[in-house]
mmCIF file of C-alpha atoms in Angstrom:
data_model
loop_
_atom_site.group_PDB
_atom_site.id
_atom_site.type_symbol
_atom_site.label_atom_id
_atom_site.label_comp_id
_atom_site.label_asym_id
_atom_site.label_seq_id
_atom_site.Cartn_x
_atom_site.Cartn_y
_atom_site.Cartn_z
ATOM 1 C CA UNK P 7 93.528 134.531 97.675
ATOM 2 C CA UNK P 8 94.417 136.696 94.984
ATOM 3 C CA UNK P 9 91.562 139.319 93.209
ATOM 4 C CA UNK P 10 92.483 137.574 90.429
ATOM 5 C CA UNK P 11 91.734 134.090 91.454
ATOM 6 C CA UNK P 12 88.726 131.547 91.005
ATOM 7 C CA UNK P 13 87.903 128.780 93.432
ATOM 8 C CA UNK P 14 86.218 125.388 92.145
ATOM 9 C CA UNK P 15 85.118 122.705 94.945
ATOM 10 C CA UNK P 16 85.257 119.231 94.426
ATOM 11 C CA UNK P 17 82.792 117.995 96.815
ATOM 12 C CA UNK P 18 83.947 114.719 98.668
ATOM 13 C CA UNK P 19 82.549 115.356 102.394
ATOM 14 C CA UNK P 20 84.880 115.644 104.677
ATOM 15 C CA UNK P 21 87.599 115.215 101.950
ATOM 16 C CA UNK P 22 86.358 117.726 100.011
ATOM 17 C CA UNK P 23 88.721 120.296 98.948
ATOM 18 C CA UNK P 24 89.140 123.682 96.747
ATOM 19 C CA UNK P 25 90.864 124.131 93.487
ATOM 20 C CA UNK P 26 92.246 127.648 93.409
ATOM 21 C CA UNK P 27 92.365 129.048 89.950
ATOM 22 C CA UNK P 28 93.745 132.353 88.570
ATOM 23 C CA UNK P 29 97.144 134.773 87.221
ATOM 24 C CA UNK P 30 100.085 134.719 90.374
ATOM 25 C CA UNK P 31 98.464 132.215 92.449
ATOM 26 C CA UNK P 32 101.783 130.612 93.293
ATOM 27 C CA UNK P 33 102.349 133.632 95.562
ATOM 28 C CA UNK P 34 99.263 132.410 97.670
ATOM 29 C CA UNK P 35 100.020 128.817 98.526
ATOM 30 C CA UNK P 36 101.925 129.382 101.853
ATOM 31 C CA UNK P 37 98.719 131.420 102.776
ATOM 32 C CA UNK P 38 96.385 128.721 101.537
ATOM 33 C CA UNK P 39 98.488 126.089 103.057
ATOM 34 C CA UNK P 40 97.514 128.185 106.657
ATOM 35 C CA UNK P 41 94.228 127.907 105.682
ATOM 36 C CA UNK P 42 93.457 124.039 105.397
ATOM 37 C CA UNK P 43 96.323 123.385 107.943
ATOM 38 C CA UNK P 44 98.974 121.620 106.317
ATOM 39 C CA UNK P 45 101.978 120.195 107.136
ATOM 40 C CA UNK P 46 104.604 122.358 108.404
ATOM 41 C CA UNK P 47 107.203 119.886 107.432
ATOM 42 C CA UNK P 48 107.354 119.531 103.396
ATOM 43 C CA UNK P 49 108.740 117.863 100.196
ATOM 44 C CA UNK P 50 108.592 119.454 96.959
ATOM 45 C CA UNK P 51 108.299 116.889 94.075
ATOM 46 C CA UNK P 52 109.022 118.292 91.323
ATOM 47 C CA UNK P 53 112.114 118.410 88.545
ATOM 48 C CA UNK P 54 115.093 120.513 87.628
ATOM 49 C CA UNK P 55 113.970 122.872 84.940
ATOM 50 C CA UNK P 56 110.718 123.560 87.149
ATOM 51 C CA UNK P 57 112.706 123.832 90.487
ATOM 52 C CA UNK P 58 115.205 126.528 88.740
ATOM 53 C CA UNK P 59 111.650 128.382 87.694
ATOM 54 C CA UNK P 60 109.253 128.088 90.313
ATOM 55 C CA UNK P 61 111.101 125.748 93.327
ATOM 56 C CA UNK P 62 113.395 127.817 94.727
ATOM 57 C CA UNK P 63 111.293 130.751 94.910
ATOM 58 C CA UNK P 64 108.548 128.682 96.379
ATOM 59 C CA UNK P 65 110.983 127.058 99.069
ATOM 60 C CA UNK P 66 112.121 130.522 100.134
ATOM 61 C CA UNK P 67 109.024 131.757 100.715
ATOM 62 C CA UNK P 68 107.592 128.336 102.260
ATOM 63 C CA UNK P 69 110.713 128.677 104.898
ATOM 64 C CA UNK P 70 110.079 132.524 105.162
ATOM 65 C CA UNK P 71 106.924 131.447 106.455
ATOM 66 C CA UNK P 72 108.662 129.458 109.288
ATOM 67 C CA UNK P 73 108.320 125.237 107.488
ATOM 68 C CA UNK P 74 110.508 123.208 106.389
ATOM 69 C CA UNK P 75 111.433 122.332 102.803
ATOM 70 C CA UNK P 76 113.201 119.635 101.375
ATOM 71 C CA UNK P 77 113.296 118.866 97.472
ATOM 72 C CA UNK P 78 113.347 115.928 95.907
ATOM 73 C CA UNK P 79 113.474 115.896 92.088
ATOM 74 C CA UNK P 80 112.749 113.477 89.488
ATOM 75 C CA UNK P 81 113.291 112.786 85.595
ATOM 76 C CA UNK P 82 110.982 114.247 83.307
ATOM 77 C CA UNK P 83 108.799 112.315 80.731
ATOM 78 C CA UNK P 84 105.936 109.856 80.834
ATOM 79 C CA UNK P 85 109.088 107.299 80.262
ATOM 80 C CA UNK P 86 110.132 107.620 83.871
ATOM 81 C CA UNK P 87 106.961 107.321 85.381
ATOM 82 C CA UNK P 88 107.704 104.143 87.038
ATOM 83 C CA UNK P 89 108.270 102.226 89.762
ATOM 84 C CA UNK P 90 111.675 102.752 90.050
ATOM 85 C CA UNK P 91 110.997 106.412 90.282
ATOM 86 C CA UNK P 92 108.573 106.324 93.418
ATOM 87 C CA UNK P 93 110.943 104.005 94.941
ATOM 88 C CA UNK P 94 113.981 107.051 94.631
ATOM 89 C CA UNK P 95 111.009 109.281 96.271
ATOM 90 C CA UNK P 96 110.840 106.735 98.902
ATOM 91 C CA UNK P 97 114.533 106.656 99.586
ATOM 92 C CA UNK P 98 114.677 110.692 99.988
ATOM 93 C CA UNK P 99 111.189 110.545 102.281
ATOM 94 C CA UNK P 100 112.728 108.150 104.535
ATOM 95 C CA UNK P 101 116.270 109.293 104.639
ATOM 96 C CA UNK P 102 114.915 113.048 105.061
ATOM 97 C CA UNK P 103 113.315 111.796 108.090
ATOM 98 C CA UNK P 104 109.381 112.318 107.005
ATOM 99 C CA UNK P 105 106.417 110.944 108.793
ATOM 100 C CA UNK P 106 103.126 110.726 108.937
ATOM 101 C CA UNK P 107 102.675 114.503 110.292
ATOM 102 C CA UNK P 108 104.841 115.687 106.761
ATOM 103 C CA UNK P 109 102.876 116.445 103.540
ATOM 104 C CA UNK P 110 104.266 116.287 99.759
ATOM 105 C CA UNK P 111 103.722 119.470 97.353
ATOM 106 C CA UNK P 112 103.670 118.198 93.869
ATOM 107 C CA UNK P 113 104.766 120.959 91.723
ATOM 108 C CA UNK P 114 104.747 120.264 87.919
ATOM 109 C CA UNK P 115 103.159 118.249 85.147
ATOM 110 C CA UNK P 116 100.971 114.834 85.045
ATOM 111 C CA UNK P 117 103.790 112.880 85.490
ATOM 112 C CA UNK P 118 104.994 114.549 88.750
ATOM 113 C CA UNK P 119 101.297 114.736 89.830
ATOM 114 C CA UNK P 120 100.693 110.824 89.654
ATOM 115 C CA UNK P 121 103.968 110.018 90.843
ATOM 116 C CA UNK P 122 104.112 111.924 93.817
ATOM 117 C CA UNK P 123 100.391 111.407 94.280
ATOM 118 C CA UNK P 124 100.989 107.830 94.550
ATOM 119 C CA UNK P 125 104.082 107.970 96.862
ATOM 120 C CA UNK P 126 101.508 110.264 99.079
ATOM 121 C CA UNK P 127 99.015 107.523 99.242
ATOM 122 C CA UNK P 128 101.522 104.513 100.031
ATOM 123 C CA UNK P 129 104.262 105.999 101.794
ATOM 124 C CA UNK P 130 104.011 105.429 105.447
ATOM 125 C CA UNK P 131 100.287 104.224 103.869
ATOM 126 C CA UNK P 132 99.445 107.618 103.494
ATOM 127 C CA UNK P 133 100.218 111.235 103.838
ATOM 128 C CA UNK P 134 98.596 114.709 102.909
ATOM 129 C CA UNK P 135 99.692 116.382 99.607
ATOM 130 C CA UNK P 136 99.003 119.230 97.561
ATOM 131 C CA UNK P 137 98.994 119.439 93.799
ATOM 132 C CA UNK P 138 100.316 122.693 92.143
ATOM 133 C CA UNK P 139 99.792 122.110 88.552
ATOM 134 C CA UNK P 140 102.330 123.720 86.150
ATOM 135 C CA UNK P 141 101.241 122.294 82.367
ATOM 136 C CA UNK P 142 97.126 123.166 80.789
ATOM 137 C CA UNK P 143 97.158 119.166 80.934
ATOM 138 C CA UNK P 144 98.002 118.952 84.291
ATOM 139 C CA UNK P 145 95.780 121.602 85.447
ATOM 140 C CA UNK P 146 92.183 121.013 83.898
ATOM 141 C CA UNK P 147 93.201 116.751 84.319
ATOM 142 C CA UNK P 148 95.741 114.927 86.390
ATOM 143 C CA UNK P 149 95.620 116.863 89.161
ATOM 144 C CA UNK P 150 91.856 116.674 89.838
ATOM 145 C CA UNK P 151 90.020 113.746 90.990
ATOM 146 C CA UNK P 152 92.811 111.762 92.813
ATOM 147 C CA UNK P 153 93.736 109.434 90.248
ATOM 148 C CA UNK P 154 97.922 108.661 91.335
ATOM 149 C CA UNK P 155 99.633 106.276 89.041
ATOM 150 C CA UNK P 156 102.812 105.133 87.668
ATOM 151 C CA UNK P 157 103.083 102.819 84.485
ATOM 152 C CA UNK P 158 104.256 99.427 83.694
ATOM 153 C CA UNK P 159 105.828 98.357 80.707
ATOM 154 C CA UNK P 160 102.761 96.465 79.484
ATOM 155 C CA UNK P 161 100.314 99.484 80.286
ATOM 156 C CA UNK P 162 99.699 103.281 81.222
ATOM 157 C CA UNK P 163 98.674 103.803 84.961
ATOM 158 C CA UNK P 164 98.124 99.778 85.873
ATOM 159 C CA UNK P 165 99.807 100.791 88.926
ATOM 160 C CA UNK P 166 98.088 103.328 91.374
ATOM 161 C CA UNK P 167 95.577 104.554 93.905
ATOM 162 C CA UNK P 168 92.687 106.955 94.427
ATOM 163 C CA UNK P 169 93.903 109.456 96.372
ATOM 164 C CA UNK P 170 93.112 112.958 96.877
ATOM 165 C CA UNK P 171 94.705 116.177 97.440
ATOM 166 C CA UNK P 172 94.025 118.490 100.106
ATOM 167 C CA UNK P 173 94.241 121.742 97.740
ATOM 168 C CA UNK P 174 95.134 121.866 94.434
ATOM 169 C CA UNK P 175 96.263 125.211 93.039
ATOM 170 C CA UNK P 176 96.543 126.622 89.795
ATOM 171 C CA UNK P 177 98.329 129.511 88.368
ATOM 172 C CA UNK P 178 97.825 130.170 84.824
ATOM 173 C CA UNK P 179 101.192 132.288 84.331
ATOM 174 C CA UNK P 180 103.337 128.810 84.707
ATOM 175 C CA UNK P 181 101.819 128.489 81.517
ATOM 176 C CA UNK P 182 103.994 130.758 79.730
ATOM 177 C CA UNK P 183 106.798 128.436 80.121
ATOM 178 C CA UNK P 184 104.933 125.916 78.061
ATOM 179 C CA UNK P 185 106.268 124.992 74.370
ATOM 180 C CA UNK P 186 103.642 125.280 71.886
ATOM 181 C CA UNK P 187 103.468 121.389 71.906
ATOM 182 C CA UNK P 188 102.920 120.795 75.439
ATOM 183 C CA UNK P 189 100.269 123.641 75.246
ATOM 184 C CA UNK P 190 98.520 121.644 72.549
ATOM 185 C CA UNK P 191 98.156 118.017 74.655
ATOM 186 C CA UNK P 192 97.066 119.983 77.648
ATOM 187 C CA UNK P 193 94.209 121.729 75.168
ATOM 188 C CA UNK P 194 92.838 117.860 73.689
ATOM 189 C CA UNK P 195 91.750 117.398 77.793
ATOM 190 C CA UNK P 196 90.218 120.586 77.471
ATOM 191 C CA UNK P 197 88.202 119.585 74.177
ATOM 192 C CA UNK P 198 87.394 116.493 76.332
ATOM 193 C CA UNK P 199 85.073 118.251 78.155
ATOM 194 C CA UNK P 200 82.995 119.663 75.803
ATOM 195 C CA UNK P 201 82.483 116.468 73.996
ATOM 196 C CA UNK P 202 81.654 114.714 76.994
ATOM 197 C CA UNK P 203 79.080 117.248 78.855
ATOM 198 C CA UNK P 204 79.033 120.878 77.493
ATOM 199 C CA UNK P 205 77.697 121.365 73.919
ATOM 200 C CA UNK P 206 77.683 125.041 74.352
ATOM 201 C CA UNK P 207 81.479 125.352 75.809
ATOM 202 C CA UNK P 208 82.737 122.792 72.603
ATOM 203 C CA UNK P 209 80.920 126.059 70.446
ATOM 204 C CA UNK P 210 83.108 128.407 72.687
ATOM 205 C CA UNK P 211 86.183 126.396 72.401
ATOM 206 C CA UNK P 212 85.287 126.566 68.099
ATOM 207 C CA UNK P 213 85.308 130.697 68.619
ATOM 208 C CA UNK P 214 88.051 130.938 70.908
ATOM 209 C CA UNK P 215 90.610 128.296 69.327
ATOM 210 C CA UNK P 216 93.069 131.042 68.450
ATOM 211 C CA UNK P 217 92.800 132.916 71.878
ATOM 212 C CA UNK P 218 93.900 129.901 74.107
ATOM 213 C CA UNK P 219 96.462 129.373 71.726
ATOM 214 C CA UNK P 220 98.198 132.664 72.269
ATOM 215 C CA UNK P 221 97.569 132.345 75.669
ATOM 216 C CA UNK P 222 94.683 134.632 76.223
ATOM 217 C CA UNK P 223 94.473 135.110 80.441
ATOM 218 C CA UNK P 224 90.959 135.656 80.323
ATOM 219 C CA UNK P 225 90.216 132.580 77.818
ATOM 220 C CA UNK P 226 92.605 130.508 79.950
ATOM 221 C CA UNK P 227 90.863 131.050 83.078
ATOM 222 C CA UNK P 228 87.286 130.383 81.616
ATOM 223 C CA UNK P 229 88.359 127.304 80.166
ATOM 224 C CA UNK P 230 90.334 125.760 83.090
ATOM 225 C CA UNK P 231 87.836 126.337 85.475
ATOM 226 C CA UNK P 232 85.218 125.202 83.122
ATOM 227 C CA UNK P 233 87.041 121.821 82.822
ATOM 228 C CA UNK P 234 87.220 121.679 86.500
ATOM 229 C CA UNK P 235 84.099 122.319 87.544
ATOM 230 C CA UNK P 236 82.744 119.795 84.658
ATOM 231 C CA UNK P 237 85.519 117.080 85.912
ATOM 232 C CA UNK P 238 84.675 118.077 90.407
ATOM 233 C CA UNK P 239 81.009 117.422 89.585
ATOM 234 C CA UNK P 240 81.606 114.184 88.181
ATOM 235 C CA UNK P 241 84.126 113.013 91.392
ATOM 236 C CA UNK P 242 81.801 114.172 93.364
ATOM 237 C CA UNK P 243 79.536 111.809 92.193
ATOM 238 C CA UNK P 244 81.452 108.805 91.379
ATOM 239 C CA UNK P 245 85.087 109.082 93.008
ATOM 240 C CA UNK P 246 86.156 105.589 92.120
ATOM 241 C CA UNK P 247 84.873 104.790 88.474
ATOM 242 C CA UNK P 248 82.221 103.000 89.113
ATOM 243 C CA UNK P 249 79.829 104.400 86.743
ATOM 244 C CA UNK P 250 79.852 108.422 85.031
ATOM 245 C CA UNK P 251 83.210 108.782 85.694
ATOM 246 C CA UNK P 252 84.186 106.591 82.704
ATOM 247 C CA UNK P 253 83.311 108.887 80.780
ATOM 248 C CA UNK P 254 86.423 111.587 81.554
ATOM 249 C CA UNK P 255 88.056 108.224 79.487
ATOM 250 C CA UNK P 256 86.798 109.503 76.534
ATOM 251 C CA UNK P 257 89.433 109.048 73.922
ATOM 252 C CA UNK P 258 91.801 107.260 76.653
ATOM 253 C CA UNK P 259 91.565 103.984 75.469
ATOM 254 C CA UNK P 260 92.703 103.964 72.409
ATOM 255 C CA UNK P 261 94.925 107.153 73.304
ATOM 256 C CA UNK P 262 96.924 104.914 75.886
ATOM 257 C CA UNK P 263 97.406 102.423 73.289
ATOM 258 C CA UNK P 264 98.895 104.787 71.207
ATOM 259 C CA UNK P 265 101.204 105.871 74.134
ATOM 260 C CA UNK P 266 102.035 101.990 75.276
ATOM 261 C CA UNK P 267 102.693 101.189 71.395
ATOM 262 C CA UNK P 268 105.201 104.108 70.634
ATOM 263 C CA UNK P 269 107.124 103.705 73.850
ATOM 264 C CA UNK P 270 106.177 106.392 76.594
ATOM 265 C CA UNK P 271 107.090 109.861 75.565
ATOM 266 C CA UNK P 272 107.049 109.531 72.003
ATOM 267 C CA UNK P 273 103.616 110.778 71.627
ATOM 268 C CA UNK P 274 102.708 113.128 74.431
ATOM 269 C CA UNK P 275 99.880 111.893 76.352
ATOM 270 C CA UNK P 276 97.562 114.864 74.794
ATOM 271 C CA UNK P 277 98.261 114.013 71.830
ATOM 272 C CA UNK P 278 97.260 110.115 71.835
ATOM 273 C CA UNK P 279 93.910 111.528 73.290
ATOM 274 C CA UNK P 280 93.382 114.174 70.456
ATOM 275 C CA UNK P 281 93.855 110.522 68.243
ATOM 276 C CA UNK P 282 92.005 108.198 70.676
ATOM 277 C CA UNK P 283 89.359 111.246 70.341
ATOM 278 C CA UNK P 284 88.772 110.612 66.786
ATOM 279 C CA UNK P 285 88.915 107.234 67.093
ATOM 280 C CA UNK P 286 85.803 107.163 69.386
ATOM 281 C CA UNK P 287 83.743 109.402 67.630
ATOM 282 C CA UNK P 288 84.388 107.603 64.290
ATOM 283 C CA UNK P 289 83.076 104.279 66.646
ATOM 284 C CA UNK P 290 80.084 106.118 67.381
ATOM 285 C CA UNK P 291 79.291 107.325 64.066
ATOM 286 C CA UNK P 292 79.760 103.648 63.174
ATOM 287 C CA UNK P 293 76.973 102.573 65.920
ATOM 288 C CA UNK P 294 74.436 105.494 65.204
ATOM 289 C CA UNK P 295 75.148 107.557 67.915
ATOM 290 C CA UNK P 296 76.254 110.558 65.999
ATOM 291 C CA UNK P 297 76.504 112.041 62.811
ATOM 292 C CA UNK P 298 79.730 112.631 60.278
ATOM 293 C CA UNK P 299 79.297 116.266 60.719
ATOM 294 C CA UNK P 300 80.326 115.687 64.647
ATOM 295 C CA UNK P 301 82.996 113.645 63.983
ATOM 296 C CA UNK P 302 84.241 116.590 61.474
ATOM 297 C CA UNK P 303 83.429 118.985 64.108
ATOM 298 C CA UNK P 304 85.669 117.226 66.544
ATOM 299 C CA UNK P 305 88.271 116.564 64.167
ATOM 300 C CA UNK P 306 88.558 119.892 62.725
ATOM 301 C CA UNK P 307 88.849 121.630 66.204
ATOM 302 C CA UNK P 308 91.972 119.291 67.103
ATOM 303 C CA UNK P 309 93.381 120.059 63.965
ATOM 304 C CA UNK P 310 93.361 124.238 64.820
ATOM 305 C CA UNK P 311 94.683 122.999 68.246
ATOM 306 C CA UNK P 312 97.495 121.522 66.249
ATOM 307 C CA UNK P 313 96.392 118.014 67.365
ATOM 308 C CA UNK P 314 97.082 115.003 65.252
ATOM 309 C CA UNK P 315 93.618 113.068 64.720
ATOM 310 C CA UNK P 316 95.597 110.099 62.941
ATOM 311 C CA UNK P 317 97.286 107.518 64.614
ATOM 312 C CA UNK P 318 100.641 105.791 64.000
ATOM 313 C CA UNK P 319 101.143 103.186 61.937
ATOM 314 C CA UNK P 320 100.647 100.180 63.932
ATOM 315 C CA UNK P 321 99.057 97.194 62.650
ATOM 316 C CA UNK P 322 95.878 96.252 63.841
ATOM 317 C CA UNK P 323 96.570 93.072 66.346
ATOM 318 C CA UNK P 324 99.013 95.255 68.333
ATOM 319 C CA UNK P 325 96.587 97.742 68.901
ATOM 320 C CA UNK P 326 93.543 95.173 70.199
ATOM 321 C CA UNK P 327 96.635 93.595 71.765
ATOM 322 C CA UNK P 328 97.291 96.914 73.745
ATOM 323 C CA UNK P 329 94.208 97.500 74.039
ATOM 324 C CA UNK P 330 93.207 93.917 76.001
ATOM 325 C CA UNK P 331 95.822 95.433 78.664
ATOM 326 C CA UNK P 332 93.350 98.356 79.162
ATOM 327 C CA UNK P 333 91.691 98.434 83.058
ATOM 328 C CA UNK P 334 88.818 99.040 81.508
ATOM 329 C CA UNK P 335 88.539 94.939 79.875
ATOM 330 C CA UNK P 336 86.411 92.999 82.091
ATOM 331 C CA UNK P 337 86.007 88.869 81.173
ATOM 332 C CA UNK P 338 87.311 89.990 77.332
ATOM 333 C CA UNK P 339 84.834 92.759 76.554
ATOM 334 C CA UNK P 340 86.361 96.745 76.681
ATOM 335 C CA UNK P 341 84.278 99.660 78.198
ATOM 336 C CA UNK P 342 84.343 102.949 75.764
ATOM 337 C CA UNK P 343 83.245 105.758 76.229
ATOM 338 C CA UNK P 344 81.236 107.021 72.933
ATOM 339 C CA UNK P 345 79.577 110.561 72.170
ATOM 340 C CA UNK P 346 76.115 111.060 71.511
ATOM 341 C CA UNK P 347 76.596 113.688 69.036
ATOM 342 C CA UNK P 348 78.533 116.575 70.915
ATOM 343 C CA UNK P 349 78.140 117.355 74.856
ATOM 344 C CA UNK P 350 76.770 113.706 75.584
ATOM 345 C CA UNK P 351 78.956 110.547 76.181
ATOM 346 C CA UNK P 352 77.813 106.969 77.261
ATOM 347 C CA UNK P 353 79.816 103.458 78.413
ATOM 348 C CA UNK P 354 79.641 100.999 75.274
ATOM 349 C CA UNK P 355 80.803 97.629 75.793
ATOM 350 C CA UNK P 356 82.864 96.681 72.837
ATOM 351 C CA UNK P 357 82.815 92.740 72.706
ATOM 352 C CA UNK P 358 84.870 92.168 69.802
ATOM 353 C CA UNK P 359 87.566 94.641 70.368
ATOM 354 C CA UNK P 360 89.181 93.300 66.488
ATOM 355 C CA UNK P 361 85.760 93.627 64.247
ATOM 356 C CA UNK P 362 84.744 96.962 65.444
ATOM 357 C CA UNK P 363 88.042 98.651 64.981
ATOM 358 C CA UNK P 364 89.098 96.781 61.612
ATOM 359 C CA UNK P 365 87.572 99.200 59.715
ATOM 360 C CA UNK P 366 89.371 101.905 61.120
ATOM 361 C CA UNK P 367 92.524 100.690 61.160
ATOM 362 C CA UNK P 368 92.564 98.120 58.327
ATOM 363 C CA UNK P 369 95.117 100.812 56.528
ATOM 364 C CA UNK P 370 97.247 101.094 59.221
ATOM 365 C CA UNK P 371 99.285 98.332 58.868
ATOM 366 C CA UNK P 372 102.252 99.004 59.761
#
């Protein structure tokens, strides 16, 4: 591992495994592969702009190291997360001539993460894969916790598995490939965190705003492995969702409304979550469970990380419509996730989805 480089554990027993954090990681992995004894036969999942970047030079040395690589790219964008693309992974897997002693190497953002996650955890019903991040949203979110999707038309992620990676590994220079937009969405997961569980790191995210937005090495590497550690701890305690790890769906509700509403891709998935963000904490100012001076707080942060904290102008049916699609409806009522001022967060079953966002939305007729 590089001098450089951090390591976070998410601790799962015998499925536990390392996240690898730190500045020219990506020269490690064949190393670290070695280490936890992957699969000498690989595909690399990942797309065209990222294989001309980081691919090739990661199949060369991969091969150099005596395995074998295929490569199997997909369209980019939340649109294509689909069905239709796992089945095209399928197609290469099997005509490639993969089994169940071949591993998958996702190598890119969210959407390459879940997608080849999922194809991972159903394909020949399940092989090893490792998740090299390439996107601040991918790294401190998607790619920890084995949550592997794809999307319907009628909702975000109704289609998936829990399913973990062997290693995940992170290096923070793919990050100067980002555009300043994609940098943004990945920095709303970040602010997540500090909502959610850390009232002191939401305070060092308000001092270091301008840092992580000029992309900072030392402020990047604090706050990624920050989130991780805050996001391991809380799969280490509750892998499936079945109680505190609800709460990394703080903002997500109402964020993948936003997303299912515009059409997939419109609004980046960072940036419905900056939104759904607001939304929430204006719902628990609303109950008592914070004051206006943390909802301003949270707001105003999103707003330096050049984070819209309005939503679209839908009206307000198709957003409780949307939002009855949500995983998290059981028998009618919705499960949010609402913070207790800043650096606590608690499930709240909303019962009347229509009279507790009215006021909010009211205005937002479309």
């Amino acid at each position: 591992m590089s001098r450089t480089s951090v390591s976070v554990k998410v601790g799962l027993g015998d499925r536990s495994y390392s996240i690898l954090l730190g500045a020219g990681t990506l020269s490690d992995l064949s190393a670290e592969l070695d280490k936890i004894g992957f699969a000498q036969k690989i595909a690399i999942v990942t797309n065209d702009d990222l294989h001309d970047l980081y691919g090739r030079q990661l199949q060369n040395e991969l091969r150099a190291a005596g395995r074998e690589v295929a490569l199997i790219t997909i369209p980019e964008g939340e649109e294509h997360k689909t069905l239709r693309t796992l089945e095209g992974i399928y197609d290469e897997l099997i005509q490639k001539g993969f089994d169940r002693s071949c591993g998958l190497l996702a190598l890119g953002g969210g959407v390459i993460g879940d997608t080849a996650g999922f194809a991972a955890a159903t394909f020949l019903r399940g092989i090893d894969f490792v998740q090299v991040p390439t996107t601040l949203l991918a790294q401190v979110d998607s790619s920890v916790g084995g949550k592997t999707a794809v999307n319907h038309p009628l909702g975000k992620n109704l289609i998936g598995a829990f399913y973990q990676p062997k290693l995940v590994l992170i290096d923070i220079d793919t990050l100067d490939s980002l555009d300043q937009r994609e940098l943004s969405a990945g920095l709303a997961e970040v602010v997540k965190y500090g909502v959610i569980a850390d009232a002191a790191f939401f305070s060092w995210l308000e001092a270091h705003a301008d840092q992580l937005l000029r992309l900072d090495k030392a402020s990047l590497i604090y706050a990624i492995r920050r989130s991780c550690q805050i996001k391991a701890d809380i799969v280490a305690v509750d892998e499936r969702e079945g109680s505190v790890r609800a709460k990394l769906n703080y903002g997500h509700t109402f964020g993948h409304a936003i997303e299912s509403l515009s059409g997939y891709g419109q609004w980046r998935h960072g940036e419905a979550v900056a939104a759904g963000m607001v939304m929430a904490a204006n719902l628990s100012r609303a109950r008592g469970l914070c004051r206006q001076a943390d909802v301003d707080r949270i707001r105003a942060l999103l707003t330096r990380m050049n984070l819209p904290t309005v939503p679209p102008r839908f009206s307000l049916s198709e957003y409780v419509e949307a939002m009855r699609r949500d995983k998290k409806v059981r028998c009618g009522s919705l499960t949010m996730v609402l913070n207790s001022g800043i650096g606590v967060a608690q499930l709240e079953e909303i019962a009347d989805i229509e009279t507790e966002f009215a006021p909010f939305l009211q205005d937002r007729e479309a």
